[in-house]
XYZ file of C-alpha atoms in Angstrom:
264
model
C -123.393 178.033 149.983
C -122.659 178.337 146.269
C -122.688 175.295 143.970
C -121.064 175.379 140.534
C -122.655 172.624 138.460
C -121.059 171.718 135.146
C -122.707 169.721 132.368
C -121.249 166.805 130.454
C -117.460 167.154 130.007
C -116.525 165.969 126.495
C -113.043 164.475 126.275
C -109.741 166.334 126.466
C -111.108 169.678 125.159
C -113.791 169.595 127.848
C -111.271 168.891 130.584
C -108.944 171.674 129.431
C -111.883 174.061 129.274
C -113.002 173.061 132.760
C -109.540 173.731 134.165
C -109.500 177.200 132.608
C -113.057 177.989 133.726
C -112.449 176.964 137.331
C -109.788 179.665 137.520
C -112.500 182.182 136.662
C -115.704 180.940 138.291
C -115.487 180.298 142.019
C -117.887 178.369 144.244
C -117.913 176.460 147.518
C -118.721 173.162 145.801
C -118.029 171.956 142.245
C -120.177 169.154 140.777
C -119.412 167.816 137.291
C -121.020 165.202 135.050
C -118.113 163.022 133.857
C -119.687 160.228 131.789
C -118.087 161.556 128.574
C -114.857 162.844 130.106
C -112.443 160.170 128.774
C -112.374 160.185 124.990
C -116.077 160.996 124.920
C -117.126 157.701 126.514
C -116.815 156.850 130.217
C -114.028 157.754 132.636
C -110.562 156.396 133.474
C -108.328 156.511 136.559
C -106.125 159.130 134.895
C -109.063 161.368 134.067
C -110.567 160.921 137.537
C -107.280 162.045 139.127
C -107.033 164.979 136.719
C -110.521 166.195 137.612
C -109.847 165.852 141.335
C -106.659 167.904 140.916
C -108.788 170.732 139.499
C -110.945 170.825 142.627
C -113.990 168.838 141.502
C -115.856 167.721 144.627
C -118.511 165.353 143.256
C -118.806 163.557 139.913
C -122.115 162.401 138.464
C -122.735 160.359 135.332
C -125.308 158.559 133.193
C -125.659 155.758 130.679
C -122.070 156.104 129.373
C -120.471 155.442 132.768
C -120.265 151.759 131.777
C -118.287 152.397 128.562
C -114.823 151.841 130.065
C -114.071 148.885 132.325
C -111.762 150.836 134.637
C -114.471 153.438 135.036
C -116.777 150.806 136.462
C -114.135 149.970 139.078
C -113.932 153.671 139.962
C -117.546 153.562 141.084
C -116.223 152.283 144.390
C -115.166 155.884 145.080
C -117.671 157.777 147.185
C -117.457 160.906 145.039
C -118.247 159.195 141.689
C -121.939 158.418 141.261
C -123.978 156.462 138.713
C -127.755 156.763 138.340
C -129.465 155.487 141.489
C -132.325 153.841 139.615
C -130.256 151.055 138.079
C -131.441 147.696 139.436
C -130.075 146.281 142.658
C -126.675 144.684 142.155
C -125.298 147.337 139.796
C -121.798 148.516 140.808
C -121.464 151.763 142.723
C -123.987 154.077 144.358
C -126.363 156.644 143.000
C -126.235 159.068 145.910
C -123.938 160.341 148.610
C -123.716 162.694 151.558
C -120.773 165.050 151.431
C -119.415 167.829 153.612
C -117.652 171.045 152.659
C -116.801 173.945 154.930
C -118.737 172.290 157.734
C -121.952 172.006 155.690
C -123.478 168.660 154.741
C -125.194 168.234 151.386
C -126.546 165.254 149.463
C -126.181 164.560 145.738
C -128.539 162.168 143.944
C -127.926 160.905 140.407
C -131.008 159.677 138.533
C -131.701 158.716 134.915
C -134.877 159.225 132.939
C -136.526 156.367 131.083
C -138.071 158.024 128.015
C -135.869 157.303 124.943
C -133.242 155.753 127.230
C -133.772 152.545 129.218
C -137.378 151.699 130.087
C -136.150 148.858 132.303
C -134.696 151.210 134.901
C -136.481 151.682 138.188
C -138.922 154.586 138.237
C -136.758 157.663 139.026
C -139.664 159.468 140.709
C -140.211 156.633 143.169
C -136.475 156.168 143.755
C -136.238 159.867 144.588
C -139.048 159.465 147.136
C -137.138 156.683 148.871
C -133.842 158.573 148.893
C -135.473 161.799 150.040
C -136.933 160.115 153.108
C -133.476 158.883 154.071
C -131.207 161.753 153.045
C -133.407 164.602 154.306
C -132.807 163.296 157.829
C -129.123 164.168 157.358
C -129.277 167.490 155.502
C -131.834 169.906 154.004
C -129.606 170.375 150.916
C -130.420 167.812 148.203
C -129.040 168.179 144.686
C -130.297 166.030 141.799
C -128.591 165.379 138.461
C -131.494 164.122 136.327
C -129.796 162.524 133.324
C -132.547 162.305 130.726
C -133.467 162.803 127.089
C -137.010 164.158 127.223
C -137.556 167.714 128.410
C -141.106 166.799 129.455
C -139.772 164.124 131.820
C -137.231 166.554 133.259
C -139.815 169.286 133.827
C -142.265 166.865 135.394
C -139.574 165.626 137.736
C -138.530 169.179 138.638
C -142.071 170.021 139.711
C -142.405 166.667 141.496
C -139.266 167.406 143.551
C -140.020 171.117 144.042
C -139.668 172.033 147.708
C -137.819 168.820 148.515
C -134.726 169.117 146.323
C -132.591 172.248 146.533
C -131.459 171.913 142.906
C -132.716 169.778 140.018
C -130.732 170.036 136.810
C -130.780 168.063 133.594
C -127.834 166.513 131.767
C -127.406 164.136 128.792
C -128.533 166.099 125.706
C -125.388 168.305 125.714
C -127.587 171.199 124.557
C -128.122 173.942 127.161
C -131.638 175.170 127.846
C -132.320 178.761 128.825
C -135.026 177.957 131.368
C -133.144 178.324 134.650
C -135.397 179.543 137.447
C -136.461 178.928 141.018
C -139.689 176.934 141.160
C -142.644 177.842 143.396
C -141.475 175.935 146.455
C -137.791 176.843 146.371
C -136.056 174.392 144.013
C -133.563 175.790 141.500
C -134.191 174.149 138.122
C -132.886 173.942 134.560
C -133.752 171.324 131.930
C -130.187 170.861 130.702
C -126.921 172.413 131.805
C -125.317 171.679 128.418
C -121.887 170.330 127.567
C -118.325 171.567 128.016
C -116.203 170.870 124.951
C -115.756 172.005 121.343
C -118.860 173.966 120.393
C -118.562 173.611 116.592
C -119.283 169.901 116.715
C -122.064 167.329 116.883
C -122.646 167.593 120.647
C -118.890 167.399 121.230
C -118.038 164.862 118.538
C -116.562 165.323 115.055
C -119.590 166.311 112.961
C -118.655 164.404 109.803
C -119.464 161.024 111.331
C -122.757 162.208 112.784
C -123.788 163.737 109.458
C -122.853 160.525 107.630
C -125.059 158.553 109.992
C -127.989 160.881 109.378
C -127.475 160.664 105.620
C -127.050 156.899 105.403
C -128.616 155.459 108.549
C -125.451 153.410 109.080
C -123.939 153.485 112.614
C -120.613 155.315 112.842
C -117.788 155.354 115.361
C -117.777 158.799 116.944
C -114.585 160.664 117.849
C -114.257 163.709 120.104
C -113.870 166.983 118.217
C -110.549 168.511 119.328
C -109.660 171.100 116.651
C -112.224 173.793 117.434
C -112.778 176.500 120.046
C -114.649 175.433 123.160
C -117.559 176.392 125.391
C -118.046 176.064 129.147
C -121.657 175.496 130.187
C -122.646 175.550 133.849
C -125.061 176.887 136.411
C -124.138 178.674 139.630
C -126.693 178.189 142.401
C -126.737 179.705 145.878
C -128.583 177.686 148.527
C -129.691 178.629 152.041
C -127.857 176.115 154.223
C -130.502 176.237 156.957
C -133.601 175.664 154.823
C -132.143 173.988 151.734
C -134.075 176.440 149.546
C -132.421 178.016 146.514
C -131.647 181.716 146.733
C -130.487 182.289 143.156
C -129.579 180.478 139.943
C -127.326 181.876 137.226
C -126.521 180.355 133.849
C -122.902 180.512 132.693
C -121.886 180.116 129.053
C -118.278 181.079 128.373
C -116.520 180.580 125.039
C -112.768 180.019 124.878
C -110.352 180.182 121.978
C -108.450 176.943 121.499
C -105.098 178.626 122.044
C -106.245 179.949 125.445
C -106.332 176.463 126.913
C -103.497 174.656 128.617
C -102.037 171.673 126.782
C -101.919 169.615 129.988
C -104.163 166.584 130.274
């Protein structure tokens, strides 16, 4: 079974790019990180419906999933996940078991703690708990590890090697060229990267980010929408009997702005 995994979608340009890319790159299952999909912060009902209309099967997220109130309500949907290591009582779920073409697979969303929120539950230990439960249902376990520090991502990848089918990083919006299959059969990359305008400050208008770096004064960021875009993803094939990865391929496709549909 082939899984197309797409990094953080940044606003309207990211959604338009995703729609175009999904006409080109085909897979059995499409998993997308959507925490920046609505105006760069959170998700809305309209954006959720738009992504489903494109054929997105599972949506993962991270710390920005809380940025829009209606997005929090959407966490009641089975196919929209938030990090599983938020404390008990947080809305939504951080994992799910799904089925496509008669094959069951599990998706786990976790968030790192270094440079993010040290008060979260330990993602390594939460993975242990979820693995014990979910591996009884399917050998295919996919983990979106939403984290800042590459060291934490790598350590987690090795920790989950042989138990997870795929471990991939999100959050930094900067793709890493370290995709490989680890010793015990887990496909890994430190960060899938973003989908949105590439000539930007990780998807946002660069002027505000530069001003913040020059002055130290917080700025209100806006999604960059005037530039050409990039689609960042990985395509992973998994053995459905063993849950081991067969191959991992990095995709980085640039689009001219005028190539993209004006819908959405």
